[in-house]
Amino acid sequence: MIFGLETLVHNVGRQEACVDIVAVHGLEEDRTEAWTCTETRTLWLRDLLPFNILPARVLTFGYDAGVSSFFGSGSADSIQKHAHTLIAELEANRALDNAAEKPIIFVCHGLGGLVVKKALAYSASRTSKKVEHLYSIFISTYAVLFLGTPHSGVEKASWALTGMHASGDLERSIEKNSETLQNITDQFAPLMKQFHLYFFWETVQTADSFKRYFVVSEESAAPILDDTERSGINATHAQMCRFGSIESPGYSIVLAALLRYAKESHTTISLRWMEARKFLATQRTNEASELVGFDVRNDNKPFNYRNQEVPKIQNKYFRIPHNVSNIYTGRDTFTRGLREKMLVPTPSLGVRRQRRFVLFGLGGSGKTQFCLKFVQENRDNYYGIFFIDASSVENAERAFAELGRLGGMGDTCTNGMYWLTGLEFPWLLVIDNADDPSVDYSRFFPPGERGHILITSRNQDCKIHATIGYYEFKDMEQEDAITLLLKAACVEDSTERKVRDLARPIAKTLGYLPLALIQAGASIRQNICSLEDYLELYSSHRKEIFSKLPVQGADQYKYTIFTTWEVSFRMIEQQATEEAADAIEVLHIFAFLHFEQVPATMFQRAWNNLHDVNVPNQESSESLSKQLFNWSSLTNLFTYIFGKAPITDMTGDSIQLPRLLQAKNVRWDGYRLRQALATLCTFSLIYKDSNTDTYSTHPMVNFWARDRLEKTDQQLWSQIAITTLALSISNRGWRSDHTFRRSLAPHIDACLHGAHTEPLLATTAQSAVSTATKFATIYSECGRWKEAAALQSKVLDLQKKAWGPKHVRSLQAMTDLSWSYWNLGLIPKALRLQIEVMKTSLEALGPEDPRTLKAMDDLASTYWLCGKLSESEDLGKRAMIGMSKVLGSGHPDTLMAMHNLGRTYMHRGRPKDAVELQMEVLGARQKMLGSDDLDTLMTLQGLGMSYHALKRFDEAEKILVVVLEARKRILGQEHAYTLWAINDLAKIQCAQSRPVEAEEILIRILDVVERTLGKEHIGMLMTKHNLARAYIGQSRWAEANTLLTELVGVQTRMVGPDHPDTLYAQSELARTYRHLGQVDQAERLYVEVIPKMKVKVGAENPQTLSAIGQLAAIYTEKRRFSEADMLGNEVLNAGQGVSRLVVTHARTF
């Protein structure tokens, strides 16, 4: 790959070139291929443009645009390097060609647009005598065409789908609204009047094997700005800049823009250079402090950019409360970005405004320390720097009065602000601790356009005061957090890897929060504990550790990690409103859930289910409230904010829930919940993810909110959290609620495993059983069958004790547990339970009861899993016929029985019969449940594999791709059923002679399968078997042999020596022996396996016939022709597999 400038066309047209067109490619592209049509190989800049435009030179700039190099450890620095190189090379090229003052039009694709924006900002600042030649690019640039440039970033999901392996730095840099992109935009924004800008976006989605997506959204590629042009191009992101002909989508629009700009540019740039030369002459004479620009939309009149870094300012006032901590660490990238925002040149003839930047976030996140560090490093840029303590109105007014006295105007707040307004020299005001949501802090902004203001607040609503941006302080970068912890602990060898590895889990546990890290370091420094045993101490004495203020190194910060949030809590409490009371109760519930992504809809769903009289499974003699709540023993623990007693339900039973759920409204009061959540967000105790409508807390806030409660209140609110969570889980509409239900799993974990939570099934109350059953259902839907089985086993024991082993509730508990065993591959346990359920159902309910028939079908499905295909078919037919008669052919249970029977047919070598059933089930399920329903997808997958058995491989592949894409979206990348679909897709690819692709997708999931399912789960055995098939398809016989030898051993132990999967693996193993020259061993294994296959899967099964054909070939190689002919005829008589021609050919060989 060649970098730098290349002149594609030196002179387009017969006349001397009047304009330079410079093309800059994007990520993972080069300077010619980026603009070359992949089909026609037309390089349109060279092959089309010369015939359609005025005389021009066409150049293309190449740079190292690989992911790893473009975005390494310092993404912003990489962009800057490429930008500097572009300016240097372009200026040199134009100077040598005597074209320094000719107009320039840039054409950029993708991230190349960021390089150009950075380059123009750099060129605009090169006005000093030694580098003023670089200023020429800025003066000469007339227009920029941006094709798919991510001005505000790309969504993480879209980036992941491109298939590029991005580093963390890259993902953070190109992520939507990232700091790197914001800094580039801020530097370019003041220069925009200088240029004509045309934004283009892609209108065709990029497609990969599983999904279609826009790489860069319209919003990001084409921001709506005054006096700019926008257009879509009917192509994908990669193809939108590769025009194969004049008819290509978008070419006419791009060409028209280039023609227009080329015609207009010469006069404009000539006039601009006249003004620029005057400006540079003045600059040389007076070392002026302004840069000149030109407004192309206002008769090309000049306007100025104030360069605030040229004058040498002597700092006179530096009034800060205390020095920055000597262990201050991190935030370097943000510091540079803020400095650029504060000190970027200001248009002197444009709109001026006071520069205000807001830092908001959690108490203890380091906002004040950051400001102290910032003012210390930038002291020489300001005549005066002043801190205002805004923790109270009185403190702020007193601080301003002191400024009034300092300025000799009298010690009043008004005089202090008036003095700042009148200062001619630049000043910086830090308004610290602007936390009170009842105070309008704009009253403390000196009037006028002068001055810079930094505001720190826990109140995110203070963002409204920002004029140049805001930033939320959360946690530190991991490595910075580790360094801060070790500095606070006075560990000398803080760079040693072993020491940092010891500190790493501590920093992670503390959520990378600065104040928590400092207090932890103090505990280590004071020899209360060591790095090695800190976490052990933390788990048992967390409250004591974080309630103690260090004597040394406290840096004048008066709060500990816990007391700083207690201040926020008290401010909410003092509001004494319903909104505040709701906020406190919601915070109590959040304290016992996982700290990340609590769905806001959880409360509404809980309210709906609580107040809906039609909730299923409700006993006729009991209200739902009485079913779910039996907490009379906890009544004396419940104390509300205003001392009111708990509200009772319609039966008079005490129920203990947050007031939000007790409201007896006709409809759910969503506004009331939003107000409570907004109050917590205001104090940065929680924060919202608008994309997912979820709320999160910092893990340390989560600990504090829990630990601040007395033990009895902890037990109470943990139970309330559990009940709220359980109430939100409905038995109705679950098919459309997968995303919500899966999001509950981490919160269930937090509730069940919290140190302050009573064991869920410590009581025999049916409310606890109901909750445990719901939680187990969520675990099952998430593919976490071990956790589900653990709960279901306890539920079964309780139901047997309460109702007896033959009660319907006990039988249902057995069925639930058996399916968890089924998915875990614990076949004997699943069989034992399902046989018991079926026998009991037959005795108690009779053979035609729907529940008995359902038990038959469940058992038939388990027979299929354990390889008892004949038994599965017989029992499955019986269940299907009975259900059709009793329930009807369209009933969901009947359809499930048909689906299961079709799957058994396919594995018995009867794919045509399978397809007939599967097509009927698929049509009914799609109509009844929808195409994305999990049962529909299961049938679709079965149909795909039946097509595979019929050798309709292309149709099978299309089906499996659809199934895989849907499961990824609904269940997630690592769900067992998603991994199952990947395995089936790999099997199809092997059958299509695409073993390399099959190997690739299987290798990618091996670690996932082992981590999520285990080394000996059926899913792992399936994955290894398919990987062996991929090796065989590539004739990698030795690797396949090793893998299959191991696989057969595990399968023999786990599913038995006669299981079809074991027999198939042995047949493949025998095949590898033959190709490795171990013919005798192959023969022995085939002779052993073939009779078993005839019994287990059928003599006409394709797998059986394939094994027979392989043995016939071995006999032929050994010149045992009569035996080979006998086997060959057996295959021929079956009408499939090896032909007589193959056998004859093998005999000749």
Coordinates of N, CA and C in Angstrom, one line a residue, residues 57-209:
R57 N -6.7 19.8 -11.8 CA -5.8 18.7 -11.4 C -6.6 17.8 -10.4
V58 N -6.4 16.5 -10.5 CA -7.1 15.6 -9.5 C -6.0 14.8 -8.8
L59 N -6.1 14.9 -7.5 CA -5.1 14.3 -6.6 C -5.8 13.4 -5.6
T60 N -5.1 12.4 -5.2 CA -5.7 11.5 -4.1 C -4.6 11.3 -3.1
F61 N -5.0 11.4 -1.8 CA -4.1 11.3 -0.7 C -4.3 9.9 0.0
G62 N -3.2 9.2 0.2 CA -3.2 7.9 0.9 C -2.5 8.0 2.2
Y63 N -3.0 7.3 3.2 CA -2.3 7.2 4.5 C -2.6 5.8 5.1
D64 N -2.0 5.5 6.2 CA -2.2 4.2 6.8 C -3.5 4.2 7.5
A65 N -4.5 3.6 6.9 CA -5.9 3.7 7.4 C -6.3 2.4 7.9
G66 N -5.4 1.5 8.3 CA -5.8 0.3 9.0 C -6.3 0.6 10.4
V67 N -7.2 -0.3 10.8 CA -7.8 0.0 12.2 C -6.7 0.1 13.2
S68 N -5.8 -0.8 13.3 CA -4.8 -0.8 14.4 C -3.9 0.4 14.4
S69 N -3.6 0.9 13.1 CA -2.7 2.1 13.1 C -3.4 3.4 13.2
F70 N -4.6 3.4 12.5 CA -5.4 4.6 12.5 C -5.9 5.0 13.9
F71 N -6.3 4.0 14.7 CA -6.8 4.2 16.0 C -6.0 3.3 16.9
G72 N -4.8 3.7 17.4 CA -4.1 2.9 18.3 C -4.4 3.4 19.7
S73 N -3.3 3.5 20.5 CA -3.5 3.9 21.9 C -3.9 5.4 22.0
G74 N -3.6 6.2 21.0 CA -4.0 7.6 21.0 C -4.6 7.9 19.7
S75 N -5.9 7.7 19.6 CA -6.6 7.9 18.3 C -6.6 9.4 17.9
A76 N -6.8 10.3 18.8 CA -6.7 11.7 18.4 C -5.4 12.1 17.8
D77 N -4.3 11.6 18.4 CA -3.0 11.8 17.9 C -2.8 11.3 16.5
S78 N -3.3 10.1 16.2 CA -3.2 9.5 14.9 C -3.9 10.3 13.9
I79 N -5.1 10.8 14.2 CA -5.8 11.7 13.2 C -5.0 12.9 13.0
Q80 N -4.4 13.5 14.0 CA -3.6 14.7 13.9 C -2.4 14.5 13.0
K81 N -1.7 13.4 13.2 CA -0.5 13.1 12.4 C -0.9 13.0 10.9
H82 N -2.0 12.3 10.6 CA -2.4 12.2 9.2 C -2.8 13.6 8.6
A83 N -3.5 14.4 9.5 CA -3.9 15.7 9.0 C -2.7 16.6 8.8
H84 N -1.7 16.6 9.6 CA -0.4 17.3 9.4 C 0.3 16.9 8.1
T85 N 0.3 15.6 7.9 CA 1.0 15.1 6.7 C 0.3 15.5 5.4
L86 N -1.1 15.5 5.5 CA -1.9 15.9 4.3 C -1.6 17.4 4.0
I87 N -1.5 18.3 5.0 CA -1.3 19.7 4.7 C 0.1 19.9 4.2
A88 N 1.1 19.2 4.8 CA 2.5 19.4 4.4 C 2.7 18.9 2.9
E89 N 2.2 17.7 2.6 CA 2.4 17.2 1.3 C 1.6 18.0 0.2
L90 N 0.4 18.4 0.5 CA -0.4 19.2 -0.4 C 0.2 20.5 -0.7
E91 N 0.7 21.2 0.4 CA 1.3 22.5 0.2 C 2.6 22.3 -0.7
A92 N 3.4 21.3 -0.4 CA 4.6 21.1 -1.2 C 4.3 20.8 -2.6
N93 N 3.3 20.0 -2.9 CA 2.9 19.6 -4.2 C 2.5 20.9 -5.0
R94 N 1.7 21.7 -4.4 CA 1.2 22.9 -5.1 C 2.3 23.9 -5.3
A95 N 3.2 24.0 -4.3 CA 4.3 25.0 -4.5 C 5.2 24.6 -5.6
L96 N 5.5 23.3 -5.7 CA 6.4 22.8 -6.8 C 5.7 22.9 -8.1
D97 N 4.4 22.9 -8.2 CA 3.7 23.0 -9.4 C 3.2 24.4 -9.7
N98 N 3.7 25.3 -8.9 CA 3.3 26.7 -9.0 C 1.8 26.9 -9.0
A99 N 1.2 26.2 -8.0 CA -0.3 26.3 -7.9 C -0.7 26.6 -6.5
A100 N 0.1 27.4 -5.8 CA -0.1 27.6 -4.3 C -1.4 28.3 -4.1
E101 N -1.9 29.2 -5.0 CA -3.0 30.0 -4.7 C -4.3 29.6 -5.5
K102 N -4.2 28.4 -6.1 CA -5.4 27.9 -6.9 C -6.4 27.3 -5.9
P103 N -7.7 27.4 -6.2 CA -8.7 26.8 -5.3 C -8.6 25.3 -5.1
I104 N -9.0 24.9 -4.0 CA -9.0 23.5 -3.6 C -10.4 23.0 -3.3
I105 N -10.8 21.9 -3.8 CA -12.1 21.2 -3.4 C -11.7 19.8 -2.9
F106 N -12.1 19.6 -1.6 CA -11.8 18.2 -1.0 C -13.0 17.3 -1.2
V107 N -12.7 16.1 -1.6 CA -13.8 15.0 -1.6 C -13.3 13.9 -0.7
C108 N -14.1 13.7 0.4 CA -13.7 12.8 1.5 C -14.7 11.6 1.6
H109 N -14.2 10.5 1.9 CA -15.1 9.3 2.2 C -14.9 8.9 3.7
G110 N -16.0 8.6 4.4 CA -15.9 8.0 5.7 C -15.0 8.9 6.7
L111 N -14.1 8.1 7.4 CA -13.3 8.8 8.4 C -12.2 9.7 7.8
G112 N -12.1 9.6 6.4 CA -11.2 10.6 5.8 C -11.7 12.0 5.9
G113 N -13.0 12.2 6.1 CA -13.5 13.5 6.4 C -13.0 14.1 7.7
L114 N -12.8 13.2 8.7 CA -12.3 13.7 9.9 C -10.9 14.2 9.8
V115 N -10.1 13.5 8.9 CA -8.7 13.9 8.7 C -8.7 15.3 8.0
V116 N -9.6 15.5 7.1 CA -9.7 16.8 6.4 C -10.1 17.9 7.3
K117 N -11.1 17.7 8.2 CA -11.5 18.7 9.1 C -10.4 19.1 10.1
K118 N -9.7 18.1 10.6 CA -8.5 18.3 11.4 C -7.4 19.1 10.7
A119 N -7.2 18.7 9.4 CA -6.2 19.4 8.6 C -6.5 20.8 8.4
L120 N -7.7 21.2 8.1 CA -8.1 22.6 7.8 C -8.0 23.4 9.1
A121 N -8.4 22.8 10.2 CA -8.2 23.5 11.5 C -6.7 23.8 11.8
Y122 N -5.9 22.8 11.5 CA -4.4 22.9 11.7 C -3.9 24.0 10.7
S123 N -4.3 24.0 9.5 CA -3.8 25.0 8.5 C -4.2 26.4 8.9
A124 N -5.4 26.5 9.4 CA -5.9 27.9 9.8 C -5.1 28.5 10.9
S125 N -4.4 27.7 11.7 CA -3.6 28.2 12.8 C -2.2 28.5 12.4
R126 N -1.7 28.2 11.2 CA -0.3 28.3 10.8 C -0.1 29.7 10.2
T127 N -0.1 30.8 11.0 CA 0.0 32.1 10.5 C 1.3 32.8 10.9
S128 N 2.1 32.2 11.8 CA 3.4 32.8 12.1 C 4.4 32.7 11.0
K129 N 5.4 33.5 11.0 CA 6.3 33.7 9.8 C 6.9 32.4 9.3
K130 N 7.3 31.5 10.2 CA 8.0 30.3 9.8 C 7.2 29.3 9.2
V131 N 5.9 29.3 9.4 CA 5.0 28.3 8.9 C 3.8 28.8 8.1
E132 N 3.8 30.1 7.7 CA 2.7 30.7 7.1 C 2.4 30.1 5.7
H133 N 3.4 29.4 5.1 CA 3.1 28.7 3.9 C 2.1 27.6 4.0
L134 N 2.0 27.0 5.2 CA 0.9 26.0 5.5 C -0.5 26.6 5.6
Y135 N -0.5 27.9 5.8 CA -1.8 28.6 5.9 C -2.5 28.7 4.6
S136 N -1.7 28.5 3.5 CA -2.2 28.6 2.1 C -3.4 27.6 1.9
I137 N -3.3 26.4 2.5 CA -4.3 25.4 2.2 C -5.7 25.9 2.8
F138 N -5.6 26.5 3.9 CA -6.9 27.0 4.6 C -7.5 28.1 3.7
I139 N -6.6 29.1 3.2 CA -7.1 30.2 2.4 C -7.6 29.7 1.1
S140 N -7.0 28.7 0.5 CA -7.4 28.2 -0.9 C -8.5 27.3 -0.9
T141 N -8.9 26.7 0.2 CA -10.0 25.7 0.2 C -11.3 26.4 0.0
Y142 N -12.1 26.0 -1.0 CA -13.3 26.6 -1.3 C -14.5 25.7 -0.9
A143 N -14.4 24.4 -1.0 CA -15.5 23.5 -0.7 C -15.0 22.1 -0.2
V144 N -15.9 21.4 0.5 CA -15.6 20.1 1.0 C -16.8 19.2 0.8
L145 N -16.7 18.1 0.1 CA -17.8 17.1 -0.1 C -17.5 16.0 0.9
F146 N -18.4 15.7 1.8 CA -18.3 14.7 2.8 C -19.2 13.5 2.4
L147 N -18.6 12.4 2.0 CA -19.4 11.2 1.7 C -19.3 10.2 2.8
G148 N -20.4 10.1 3.6 CA -20.5 9.1 4.6 C -19.5 9.4 5.8
T149 N -19.2 10.6 6.1 CA -18.3 10.9 7.2 C -19.1 10.9 8.5
P150 N -18.6 10.1 9.5 CA -19.4 10.1 10.8 C -19.1 11.3 11.7
H151 N -19.7 12.4 11.4 CA -19.4 13.6 12.1 C -19.7 13.5 13.6
S152 N -20.8 12.8 13.9 CA -21.1 12.6 15.3 C -20.9 11.1 15.8
G153 N -20.2 10.3 14.9 CA -19.8 9.0 15.3 C -20.8 7.9 14.7
V154 N -20.5 6.7 15.1 CA -21.4 5.6 14.7 C -21.8 4.8 15.9
E155 N -23.0 4.2 15.7 CA -23.5 3.3 16.8 C -22.5 2.1 17.0
K156 N -22.4 1.7 18.3 CA -21.5 0.5 18.5 C -22.0 -0.7 17.8
A157 N -23.3 -0.9 17.7 CA -23.8 -2.1 17.1 C -23.4 -2.1 15.6
S158 N -23.5 -0.9 14.9 CA -23.2 -0.9 13.5 C -21.7 -1.1 13.3
W159 N -20.9 -0.6 14.1 CA -19.5 -0.8 14.0 C -19.1 -2.3 14.1
A160 N -19.8 -2.9 15.1 CA -19.4 -4.4 15.3 C -19.8 -5.2 14.1
L161 N -20.9 -4.8 13.4 CA -21.4 -5.6 12.3 C -20.4 -5.5 11.1
T162 N -19.6 -4.4 11.0 CA -18.7 -4.3 9.9 C -17.7 -5.4 9.8
G163 N -17.5 -6.1 10.9 CA -16.5 -7.2 10.9 C -15.1 -6.7 11.2
M164 N -14.8 -5.4 11.3 CA -13.5 -5.0 11.6 C -13.2 -5.2 13.1
H165 N -12.0 -5.6 13.4 CA -11.7 -5.9 14.8 C -11.2 -4.7 15.4
A166 N -12.0 -3.9 16.1 CA -11.7 -2.6 16.6 C -11.1 -2.7 18.0
S167 N -10.1 -1.9 18.3 CA -9.6 -1.8 19.6 C -10.5 -1.0 20.5
G168 N -10.3 -1.0 21.8 CA -11.1 -0.2 22.7 C -11.0 1.2 22.4
D169 N -9.8 1.7 22.0 CA -9.6 3.1 21.6 C -10.4 3.5 20.4
L170 N -10.4 2.6 19.4 CA -11.2 2.9 18.2 C -12.7 3.0 18.5
E171 N -13.2 2.0 19.3 CA -14.6 2.0 19.6 C -15.0 3.3 20.3
R172 N -14.2 3.7 21.3 CA -14.5 4.9 22.1 C -14.4 6.1 21.2
S173 N -13.4 6.1 20.2 CA -13.2 7.3 19.4 C -14.3 7.5 18.4
I174 N -14.8 6.4 17.8 CA -15.9 6.6 16.7 C -17.3 6.4 17.3
E175 N -17.4 6.1 18.6 CA -18.7 5.9 19.2 C -19.5 7.2 19.1
K176 N -20.7 7.1 19.0 CA -21.6 8.3 18.8 C -21.3 9.3 19.9
N177 N -21.1 10.6 19.5 CA -20.8 11.7 20.4 C -19.6 11.5 21.3
S178 N -18.6 10.8 20.7 CA -17.3 10.6 21.5 C -16.6 11.9 21.6
E179 N -15.7 11.8 22.6 CA -14.9 13.0 22.9 C -14.0 13.4 21.8
T180 N -13.3 12.4 21.1 CA -12.4 12.7 20.0 C -13.2 13.4 18.9
L181 N -14.3 12.8 18.5 CA -15.1 13.5 17.4 C -15.6 14.8 17.8
Q182 N -16.0 15.0 19.1 CA -16.5 16.3 19.5 C -15.4 17.3 19.4
N183 N -14.2 16.9 19.8 CA -13.1 17.9 19.7 C -12.8 18.3 18.3
I184 N -12.8 17.4 17.4 CA -12.6 17.7 16.0 C -13.7 18.7 15.5
T185 N -14.9 18.3 15.8 CA -16.1 19.2 15.4 C -15.9 20.6 16.0
D186 N -15.6 20.7 17.2 CA -15.4 22.0 17.9 C -14.3 22.8 17.2
Q187 N -13.2 22.2 16.8 CA -12.1 22.9 16.1 C -12.6 23.4 14.7
F188 N -13.4 22.6 14.1 CA -13.8 22.9 12.7 C -15.0 23.9 12.7
A189 N -15.8 23.9 13.7 CA -17.0 24.7 13.7 C -16.8 26.1 13.4
P190 N -15.8 26.8 14.0 CA -15.6 28.2 13.8 C -15.1 28.5 12.3
L191 N -14.7 27.5 11.6 CA -14.1 27.7 10.3 C -15.2 27.5 9.2
M192 N -16.3 27.0 9.6 CA -17.3 26.5 8.6 C -17.8 27.5 7.6
K193 N -17.8 28.8 8.0 CA -18.3 29.8 7.1 C -17.3 30.0 5.9
Q194 N -16.1 29.5 6.1 CA -15.1 29.7 5.1 C -15.4 28.9 3.8
F195 N -16.2 27.8 4.0 CA -16.3 26.8 2.9 C -17.7 26.5 2.5
H196 N -17.9 26.0 1.3 CA -19.1 25.4 0.9 C -19.0 23.9 1.3
L197 N -20.1 23.4 2.0 CA -20.1 22.1 2.5 C -21.2 21.3 1.9
Y198 N -21.0 20.1 1.5 CA -22.0 19.2 0.9 C -21.9 17.9 1.7
F199 N -23.0 17.5 2.3 CA -23.0 16.2 3.1 C -23.8 15.2 2.4
F200 N -23.2 14.0 2.2 CA -23.9 12.9 1.6 C -24.0 11.7 2.6
W201 N -25.1 11.0 2.5 CA -25.3 9.8 3.3 C -25.7 8.6 2.5
E202 N -25.4 7.4 3.0 CA -25.8 6.2 2.3 C -27.3 5.9 2.5
T203 N -28.0 5.4 1.5 CA -29.4 5.0 1.6 C -29.6 3.6 1.4
V204 N -28.6 2.8 1.2 CA -28.7 1.3 1.0 C -27.9 0.7 2.2
Q205 N -28.6 -0.2 2.9 CA -27.9 -0.8 4.0 C -26.9 -1.8 3.6
T206 N -25.8 -1.9 4.4 CA -24.8 -2.9 4.2 C -25.3 -4.2 4.7
A207 N -25.0 -5.3 4.0 CA -25.5 -6.6 4.4 C -24.4 -7.5 4.6
D208 N -24.4 -8.3 5.8 CA -23.5 -9.4 6.0 C -24.3 -10.7 6.0
S209 N -23.8 -11.7 6.5 CA -24.5 -13.0 6.5 C -25.7 -13.0 7.3

